[in-house]
PDB file of C-alpha atoms in Angstrom:
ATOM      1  CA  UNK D   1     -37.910  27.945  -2.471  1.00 79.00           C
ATOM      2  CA  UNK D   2     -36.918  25.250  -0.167  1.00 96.00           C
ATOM      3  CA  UNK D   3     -33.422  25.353   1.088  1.00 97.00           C
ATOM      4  CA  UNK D   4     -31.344  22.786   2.886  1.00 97.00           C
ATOM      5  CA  UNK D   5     -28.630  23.255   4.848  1.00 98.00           C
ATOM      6  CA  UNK D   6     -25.107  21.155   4.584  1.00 98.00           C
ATOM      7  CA  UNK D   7     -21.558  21.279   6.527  1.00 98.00           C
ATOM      8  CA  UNK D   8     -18.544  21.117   4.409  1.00 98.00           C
ATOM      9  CA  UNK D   9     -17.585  17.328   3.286  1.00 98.00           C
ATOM     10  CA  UNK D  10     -14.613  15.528   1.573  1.00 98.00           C
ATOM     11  CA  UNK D  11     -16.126  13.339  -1.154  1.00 98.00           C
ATOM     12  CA  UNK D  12     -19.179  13.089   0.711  1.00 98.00           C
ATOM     13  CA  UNK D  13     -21.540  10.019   1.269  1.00 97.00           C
ATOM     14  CA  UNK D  14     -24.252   9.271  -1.343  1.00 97.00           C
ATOM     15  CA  UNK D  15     -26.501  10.783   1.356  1.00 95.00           C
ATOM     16  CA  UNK D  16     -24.909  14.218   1.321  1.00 97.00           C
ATOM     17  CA  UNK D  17     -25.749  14.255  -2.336  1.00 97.00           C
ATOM     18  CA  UNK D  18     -29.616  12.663  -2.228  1.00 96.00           C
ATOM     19  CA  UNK D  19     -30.098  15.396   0.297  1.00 95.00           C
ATOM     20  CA  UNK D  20     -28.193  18.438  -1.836  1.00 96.00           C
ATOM     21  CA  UNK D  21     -30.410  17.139  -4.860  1.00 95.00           C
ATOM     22  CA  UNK D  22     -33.963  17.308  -3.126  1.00 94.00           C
ATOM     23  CA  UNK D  23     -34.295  20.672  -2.615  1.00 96.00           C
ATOM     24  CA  UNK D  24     -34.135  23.714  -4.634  1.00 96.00           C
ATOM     25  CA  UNK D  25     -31.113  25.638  -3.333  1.00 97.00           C
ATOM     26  CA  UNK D  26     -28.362  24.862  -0.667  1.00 98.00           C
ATOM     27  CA  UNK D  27     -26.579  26.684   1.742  1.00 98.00           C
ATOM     28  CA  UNK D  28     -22.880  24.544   2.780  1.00 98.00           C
ATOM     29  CA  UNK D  29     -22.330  26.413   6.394  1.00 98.00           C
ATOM     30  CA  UNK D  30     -19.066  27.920   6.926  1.00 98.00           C
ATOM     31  CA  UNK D  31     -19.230  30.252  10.278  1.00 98.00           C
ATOM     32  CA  UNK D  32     -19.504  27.141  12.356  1.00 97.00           C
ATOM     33  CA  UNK D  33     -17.105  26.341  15.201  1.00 95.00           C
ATOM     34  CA  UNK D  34     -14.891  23.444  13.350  1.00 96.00           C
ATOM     35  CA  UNK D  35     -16.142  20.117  14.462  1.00 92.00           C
ATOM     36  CA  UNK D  36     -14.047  16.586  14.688  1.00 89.00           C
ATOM     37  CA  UNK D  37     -14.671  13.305  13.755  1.00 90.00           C
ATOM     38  CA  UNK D  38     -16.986  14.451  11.337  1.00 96.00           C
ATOM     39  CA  UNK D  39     -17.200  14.231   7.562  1.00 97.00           C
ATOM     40  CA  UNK D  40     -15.721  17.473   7.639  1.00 98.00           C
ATOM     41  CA  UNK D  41     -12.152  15.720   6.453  1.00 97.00           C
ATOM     42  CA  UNK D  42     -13.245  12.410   6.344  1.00 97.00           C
ATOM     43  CA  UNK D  43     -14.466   9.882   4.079  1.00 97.00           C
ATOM     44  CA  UNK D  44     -15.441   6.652   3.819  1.00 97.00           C
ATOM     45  CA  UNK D  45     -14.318   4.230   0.742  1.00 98.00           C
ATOM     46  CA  UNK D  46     -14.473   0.617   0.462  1.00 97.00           C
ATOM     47  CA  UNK D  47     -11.141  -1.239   0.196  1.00 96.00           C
ATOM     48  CA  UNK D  48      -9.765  -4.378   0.184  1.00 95.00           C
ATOM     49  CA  UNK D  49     -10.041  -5.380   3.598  1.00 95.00           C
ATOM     50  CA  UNK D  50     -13.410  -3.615   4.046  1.00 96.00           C
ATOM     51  CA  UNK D  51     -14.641  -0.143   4.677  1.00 96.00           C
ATOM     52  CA  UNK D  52     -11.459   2.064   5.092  1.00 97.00           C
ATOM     53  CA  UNK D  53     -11.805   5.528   6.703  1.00 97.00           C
ATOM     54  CA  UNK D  54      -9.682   8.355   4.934  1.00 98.00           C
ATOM     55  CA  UNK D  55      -9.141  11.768   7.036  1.00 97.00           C
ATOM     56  CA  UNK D  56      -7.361  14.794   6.327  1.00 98.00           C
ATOM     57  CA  UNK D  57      -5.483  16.341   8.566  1.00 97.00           C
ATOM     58  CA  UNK D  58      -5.875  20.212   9.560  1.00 96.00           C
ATOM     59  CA  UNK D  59      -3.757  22.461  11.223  1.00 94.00           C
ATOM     60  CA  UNK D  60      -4.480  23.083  15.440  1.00 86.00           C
ATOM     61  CA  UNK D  61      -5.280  26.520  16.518  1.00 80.00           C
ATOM     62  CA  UNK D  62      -4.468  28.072  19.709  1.00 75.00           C
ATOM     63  CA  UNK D  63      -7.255  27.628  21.878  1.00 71.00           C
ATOM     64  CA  UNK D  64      -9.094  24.650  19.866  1.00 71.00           C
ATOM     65  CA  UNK D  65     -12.030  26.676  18.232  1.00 86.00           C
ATOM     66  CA  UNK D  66     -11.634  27.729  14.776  1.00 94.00           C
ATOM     67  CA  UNK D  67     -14.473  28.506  12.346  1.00 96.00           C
ATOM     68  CA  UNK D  68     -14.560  25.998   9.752  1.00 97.00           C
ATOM     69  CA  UNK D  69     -13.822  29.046   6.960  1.00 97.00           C
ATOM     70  CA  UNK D  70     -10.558  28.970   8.596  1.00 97.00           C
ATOM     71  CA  UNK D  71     -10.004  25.754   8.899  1.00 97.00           C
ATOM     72  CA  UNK D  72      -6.298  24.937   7.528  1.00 97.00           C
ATOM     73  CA  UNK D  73      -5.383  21.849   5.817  1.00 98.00           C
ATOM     74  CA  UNK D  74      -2.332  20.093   7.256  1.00 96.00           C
ATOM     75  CA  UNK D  75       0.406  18.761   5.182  1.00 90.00           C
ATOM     76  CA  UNK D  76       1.565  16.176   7.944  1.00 86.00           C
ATOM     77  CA  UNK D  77       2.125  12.464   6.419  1.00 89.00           C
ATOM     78  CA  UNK D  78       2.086  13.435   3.179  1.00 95.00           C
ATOM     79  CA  UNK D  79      -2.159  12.721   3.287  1.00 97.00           C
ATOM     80  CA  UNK D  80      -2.654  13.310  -0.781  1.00 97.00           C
ATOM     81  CA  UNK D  81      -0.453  10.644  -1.506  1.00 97.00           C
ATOM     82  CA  UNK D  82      -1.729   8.194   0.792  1.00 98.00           C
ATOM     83  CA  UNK D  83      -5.214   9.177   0.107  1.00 98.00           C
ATOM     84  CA  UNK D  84      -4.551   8.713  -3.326  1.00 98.00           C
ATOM     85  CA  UNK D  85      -2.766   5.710  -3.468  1.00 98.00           C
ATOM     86  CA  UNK D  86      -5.856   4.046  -1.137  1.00 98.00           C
ATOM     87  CA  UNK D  87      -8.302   5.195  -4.001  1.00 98.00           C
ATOM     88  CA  UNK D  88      -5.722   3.725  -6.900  1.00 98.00           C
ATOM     89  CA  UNK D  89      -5.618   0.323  -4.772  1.00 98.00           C
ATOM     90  CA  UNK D  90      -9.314   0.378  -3.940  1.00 98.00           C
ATOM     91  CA  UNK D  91     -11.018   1.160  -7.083  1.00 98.00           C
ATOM     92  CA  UNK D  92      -8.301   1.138 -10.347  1.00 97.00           C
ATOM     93  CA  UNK D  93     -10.284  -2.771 -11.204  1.00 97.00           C
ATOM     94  CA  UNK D  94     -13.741  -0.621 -10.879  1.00 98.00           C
ATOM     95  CA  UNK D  95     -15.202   0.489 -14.293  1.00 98.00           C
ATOM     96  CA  UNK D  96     -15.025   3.883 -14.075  1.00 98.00           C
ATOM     97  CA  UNK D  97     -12.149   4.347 -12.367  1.00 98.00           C
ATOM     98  CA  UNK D  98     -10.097   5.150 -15.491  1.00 98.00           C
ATOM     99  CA  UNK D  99     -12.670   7.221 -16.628  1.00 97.00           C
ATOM    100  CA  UNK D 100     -12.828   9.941 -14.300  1.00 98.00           C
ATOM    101  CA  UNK D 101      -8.710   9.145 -12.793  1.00 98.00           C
ATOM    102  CA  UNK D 102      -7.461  12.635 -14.454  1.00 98.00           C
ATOM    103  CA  UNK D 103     -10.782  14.414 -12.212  1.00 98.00           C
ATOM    104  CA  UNK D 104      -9.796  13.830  -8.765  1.00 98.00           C
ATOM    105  CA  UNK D 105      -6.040  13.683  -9.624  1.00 98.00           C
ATOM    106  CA  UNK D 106      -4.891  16.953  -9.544  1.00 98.00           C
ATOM    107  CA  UNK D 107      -6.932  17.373  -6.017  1.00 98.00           C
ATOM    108  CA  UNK D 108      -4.183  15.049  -4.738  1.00 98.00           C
ATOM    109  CA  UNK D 109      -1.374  16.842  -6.408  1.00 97.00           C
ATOM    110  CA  UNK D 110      -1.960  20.625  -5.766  1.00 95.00           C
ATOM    111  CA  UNK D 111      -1.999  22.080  -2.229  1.00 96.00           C
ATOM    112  CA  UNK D 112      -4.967  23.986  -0.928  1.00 97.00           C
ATOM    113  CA  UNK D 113      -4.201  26.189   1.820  1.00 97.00           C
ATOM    114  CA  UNK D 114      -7.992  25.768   3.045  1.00 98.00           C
ATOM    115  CA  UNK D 115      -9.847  22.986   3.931  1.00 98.00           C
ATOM    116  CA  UNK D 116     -13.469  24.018   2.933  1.00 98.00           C
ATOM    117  CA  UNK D 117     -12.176  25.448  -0.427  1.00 98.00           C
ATOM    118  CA  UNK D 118     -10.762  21.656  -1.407  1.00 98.00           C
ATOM    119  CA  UNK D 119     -14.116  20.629  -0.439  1.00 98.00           C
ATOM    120  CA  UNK D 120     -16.192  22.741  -2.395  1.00 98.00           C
ATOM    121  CA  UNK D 121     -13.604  22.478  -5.382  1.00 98.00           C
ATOM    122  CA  UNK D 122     -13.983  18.766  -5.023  1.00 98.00           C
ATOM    123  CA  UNK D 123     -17.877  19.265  -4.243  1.00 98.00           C
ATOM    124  CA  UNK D 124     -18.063  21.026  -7.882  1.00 98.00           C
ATOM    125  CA  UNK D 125     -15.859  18.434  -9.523  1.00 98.00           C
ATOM    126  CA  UNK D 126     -18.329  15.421  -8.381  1.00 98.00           C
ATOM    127  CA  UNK D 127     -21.484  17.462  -9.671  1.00 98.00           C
ATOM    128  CA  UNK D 128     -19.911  18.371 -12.817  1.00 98.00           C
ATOM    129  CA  UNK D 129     -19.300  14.340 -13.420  1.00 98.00           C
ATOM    130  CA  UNK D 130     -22.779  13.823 -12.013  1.00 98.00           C
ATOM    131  CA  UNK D 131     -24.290  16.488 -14.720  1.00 97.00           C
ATOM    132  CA  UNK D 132     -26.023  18.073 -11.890  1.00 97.00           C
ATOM    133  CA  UNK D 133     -26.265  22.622 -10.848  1.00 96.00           C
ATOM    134  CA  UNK D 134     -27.569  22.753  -7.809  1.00 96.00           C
ATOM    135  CA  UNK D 135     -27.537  26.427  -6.524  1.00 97.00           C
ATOM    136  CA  UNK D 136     -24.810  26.324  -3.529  1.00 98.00           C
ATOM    137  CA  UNK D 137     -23.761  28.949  -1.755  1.00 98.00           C
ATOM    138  CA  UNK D 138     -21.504  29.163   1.488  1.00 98.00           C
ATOM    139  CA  UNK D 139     -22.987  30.814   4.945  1.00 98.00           C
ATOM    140  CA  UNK D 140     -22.411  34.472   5.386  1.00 97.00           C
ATOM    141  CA  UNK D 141     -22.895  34.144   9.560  1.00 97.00           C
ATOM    142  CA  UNK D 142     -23.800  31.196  11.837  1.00 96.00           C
ATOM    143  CA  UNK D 143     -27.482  30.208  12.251  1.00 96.00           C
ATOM    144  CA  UNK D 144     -28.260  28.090  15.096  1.00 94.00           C
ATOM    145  CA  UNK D 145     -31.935  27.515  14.164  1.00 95.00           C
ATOM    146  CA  UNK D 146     -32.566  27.025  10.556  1.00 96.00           C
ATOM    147  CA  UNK D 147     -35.325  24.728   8.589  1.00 95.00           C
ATOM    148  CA  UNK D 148     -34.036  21.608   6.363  1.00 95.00           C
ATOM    149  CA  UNK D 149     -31.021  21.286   8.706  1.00 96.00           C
ATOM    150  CA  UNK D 150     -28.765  18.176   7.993  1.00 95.00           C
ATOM    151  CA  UNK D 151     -25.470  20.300   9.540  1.00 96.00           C
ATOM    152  CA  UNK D 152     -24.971  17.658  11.827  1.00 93.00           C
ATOM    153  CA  UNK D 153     -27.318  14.547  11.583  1.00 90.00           C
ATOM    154  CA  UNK D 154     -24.986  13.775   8.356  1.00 93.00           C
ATOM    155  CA  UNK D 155     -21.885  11.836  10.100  1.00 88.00           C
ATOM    156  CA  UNK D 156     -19.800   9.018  10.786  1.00 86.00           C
ATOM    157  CA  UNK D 157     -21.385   8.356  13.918  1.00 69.00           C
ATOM    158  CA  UNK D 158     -25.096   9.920  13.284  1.00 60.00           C
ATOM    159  CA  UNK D 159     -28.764   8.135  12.365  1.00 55.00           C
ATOM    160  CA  UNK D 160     -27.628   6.159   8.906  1.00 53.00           C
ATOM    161  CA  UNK D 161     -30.690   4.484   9.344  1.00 60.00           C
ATOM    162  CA  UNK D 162     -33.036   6.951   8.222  1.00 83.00           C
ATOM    163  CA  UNK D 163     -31.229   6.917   4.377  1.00 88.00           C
ATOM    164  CA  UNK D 164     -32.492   3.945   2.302  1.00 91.00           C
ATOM    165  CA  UNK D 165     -29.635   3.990  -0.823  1.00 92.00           C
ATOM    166  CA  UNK D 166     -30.010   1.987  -3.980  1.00 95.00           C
ATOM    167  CA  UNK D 167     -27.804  -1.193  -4.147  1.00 96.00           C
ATOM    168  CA  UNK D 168     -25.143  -0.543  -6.923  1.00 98.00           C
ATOM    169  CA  UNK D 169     -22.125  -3.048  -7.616  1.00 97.00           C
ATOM    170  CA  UNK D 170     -19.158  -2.150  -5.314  1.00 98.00           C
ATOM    171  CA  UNK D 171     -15.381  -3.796  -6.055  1.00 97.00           C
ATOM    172  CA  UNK D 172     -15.609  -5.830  -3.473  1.00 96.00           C
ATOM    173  CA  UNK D 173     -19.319  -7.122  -2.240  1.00 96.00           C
ATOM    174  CA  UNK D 174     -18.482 -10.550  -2.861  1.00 96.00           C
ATOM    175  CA  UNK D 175     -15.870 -10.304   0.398  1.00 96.00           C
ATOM    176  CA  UNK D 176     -18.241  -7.978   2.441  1.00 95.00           C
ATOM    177  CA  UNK D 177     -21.572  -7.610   1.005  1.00 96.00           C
ATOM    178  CA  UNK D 178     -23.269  -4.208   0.136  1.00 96.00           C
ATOM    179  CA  UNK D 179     -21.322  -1.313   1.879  1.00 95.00           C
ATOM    180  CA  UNK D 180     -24.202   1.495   1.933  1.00 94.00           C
ATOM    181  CA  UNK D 181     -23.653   4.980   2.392  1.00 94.00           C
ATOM    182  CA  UNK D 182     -19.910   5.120   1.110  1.00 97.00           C
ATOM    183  CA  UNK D 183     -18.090   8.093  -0.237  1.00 98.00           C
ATOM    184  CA  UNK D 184     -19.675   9.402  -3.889  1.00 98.00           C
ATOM    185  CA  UNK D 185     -16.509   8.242  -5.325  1.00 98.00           C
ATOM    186  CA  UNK D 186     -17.353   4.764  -4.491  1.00 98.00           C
ATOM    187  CA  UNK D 187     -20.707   5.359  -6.505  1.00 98.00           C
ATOM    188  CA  UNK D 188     -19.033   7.390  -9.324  1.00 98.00           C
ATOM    189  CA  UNK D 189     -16.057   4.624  -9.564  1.00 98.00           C
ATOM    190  CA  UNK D 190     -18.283   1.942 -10.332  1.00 98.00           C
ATOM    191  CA  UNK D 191     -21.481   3.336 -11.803  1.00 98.00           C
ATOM    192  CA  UNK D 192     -20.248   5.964 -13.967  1.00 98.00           C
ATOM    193  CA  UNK D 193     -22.926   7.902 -16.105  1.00 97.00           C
ATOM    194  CA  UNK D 194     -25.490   5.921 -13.815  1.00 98.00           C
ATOM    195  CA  UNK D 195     -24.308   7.127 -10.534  1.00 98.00           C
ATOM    196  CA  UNK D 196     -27.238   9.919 -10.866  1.00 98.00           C
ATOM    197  CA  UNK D 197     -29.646   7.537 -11.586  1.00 98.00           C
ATOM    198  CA  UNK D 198     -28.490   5.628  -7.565  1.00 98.00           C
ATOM    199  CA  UNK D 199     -28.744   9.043  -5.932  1.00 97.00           C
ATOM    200  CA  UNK D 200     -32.282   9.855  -7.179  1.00 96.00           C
ATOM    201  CA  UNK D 201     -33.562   6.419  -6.901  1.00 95.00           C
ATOM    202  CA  UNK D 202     -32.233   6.365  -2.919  1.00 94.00           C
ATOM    203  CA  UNK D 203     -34.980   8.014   0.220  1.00 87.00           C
ATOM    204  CA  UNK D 204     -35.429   8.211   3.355  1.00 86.00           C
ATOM    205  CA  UNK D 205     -37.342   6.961   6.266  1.00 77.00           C
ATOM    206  CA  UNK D 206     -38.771  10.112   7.159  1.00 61.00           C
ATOM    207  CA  UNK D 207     -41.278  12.208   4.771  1.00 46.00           C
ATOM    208  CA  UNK D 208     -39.461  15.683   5.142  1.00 46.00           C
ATOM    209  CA  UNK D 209     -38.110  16.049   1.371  1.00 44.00           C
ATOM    210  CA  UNK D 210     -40.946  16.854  -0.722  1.00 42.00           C
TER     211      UNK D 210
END
């Protein structure tokens, strides 16, 4: 059984999914040393003037390193708000927004002491909408050396060039053109039921998913 390996994402990019989807089981690590900058507690969502980064912030520890498990979301700036209002302004003229508004709602109204529990709550929500079950489990230690593993090369600033996505109508491609790669709730905003069909119908460059 071929098993890929993940790190914890908020509302993940269409990638994260196309690679949860190709294998058979998946392992989401959580004995890692917490990383930054990372889609860890960020996503990416197109607005209306262009892609628009949203981040959650998390609690510092004493000494910097903290194992993502323990990873504590911050409250500072009142985050769920903002990061809700930013998806009402970006998407509520999308055709699905009002469709799936009362699923990611109550992630921006109750308080999760943890960020990788939000994630994998959230993470659950989006396959449940997607009509997907792929076995998911979290890391019981830390592996450095594992097979399938997309830990890191999934990120903000990693190789985006190896994922070839489906083009899908976004809110606003007439300003900017085709924004690839975006959060799923870009996807799942304007493709609704179809947003599936985008994920399976998306590759890669390289030949390593059977």
């Amino acid at each position: 059984m071929a098993t890929v390996y993940l790190s914890t994402a908020y509302l993940a990019p269409v990638q994260y999914y196309a690679r949860l989807l190709a294998f058979d089981a998946a392992v989401v690590e959580a004995y890692e040393n917490y990383r930054k900058q990372t889609y860890r507690n960020r996503c990416h969502i197109a607005g209306a003037n262009g892609m628009l980064p949203l981040s959650i912030p998390v609690e510092k520890r004493p000494g910097g390193k903290c194992l993502t498990r323990d990873v504590r979301i911050s409250e500072h700036g009142g985050w769920r708000r903002r990061h809700w209002q930013a998806l009402v302004s970006a998407y509520g003229s999308s055709p699905f927004f009002d469709y799936y508004r009362d699923d990611f709602a109550p992630f921006y109204e109750r308080r999760y002491a943890f960020l990788l529990d939000f994630n994998e709550a959230l993470r659950e929500t989006v396959c449940t909408l997607l009509d997907v079950r792929p076995a998911v489990r979290l890391s019981t230690r830390y592996e450095a050396c594992v097979g399938n593993d997309f830990r890191e090369s999934i990120r903000p600033a990693g190789d985006a060039g190896t994922f070839r996505p489906q083009r899908y109508g976004q809110v606003f491609e007439n300003r900017y053109g085709f924004m690839p790669d975006l959060s799923v709730a870009d996807l799942l905003f304007n493709m609704g039921p179809e947003a599936i069909i985008i994920i399976q119908n998306s590759g890669f460059k390289e030949s390593k998913i059977p």
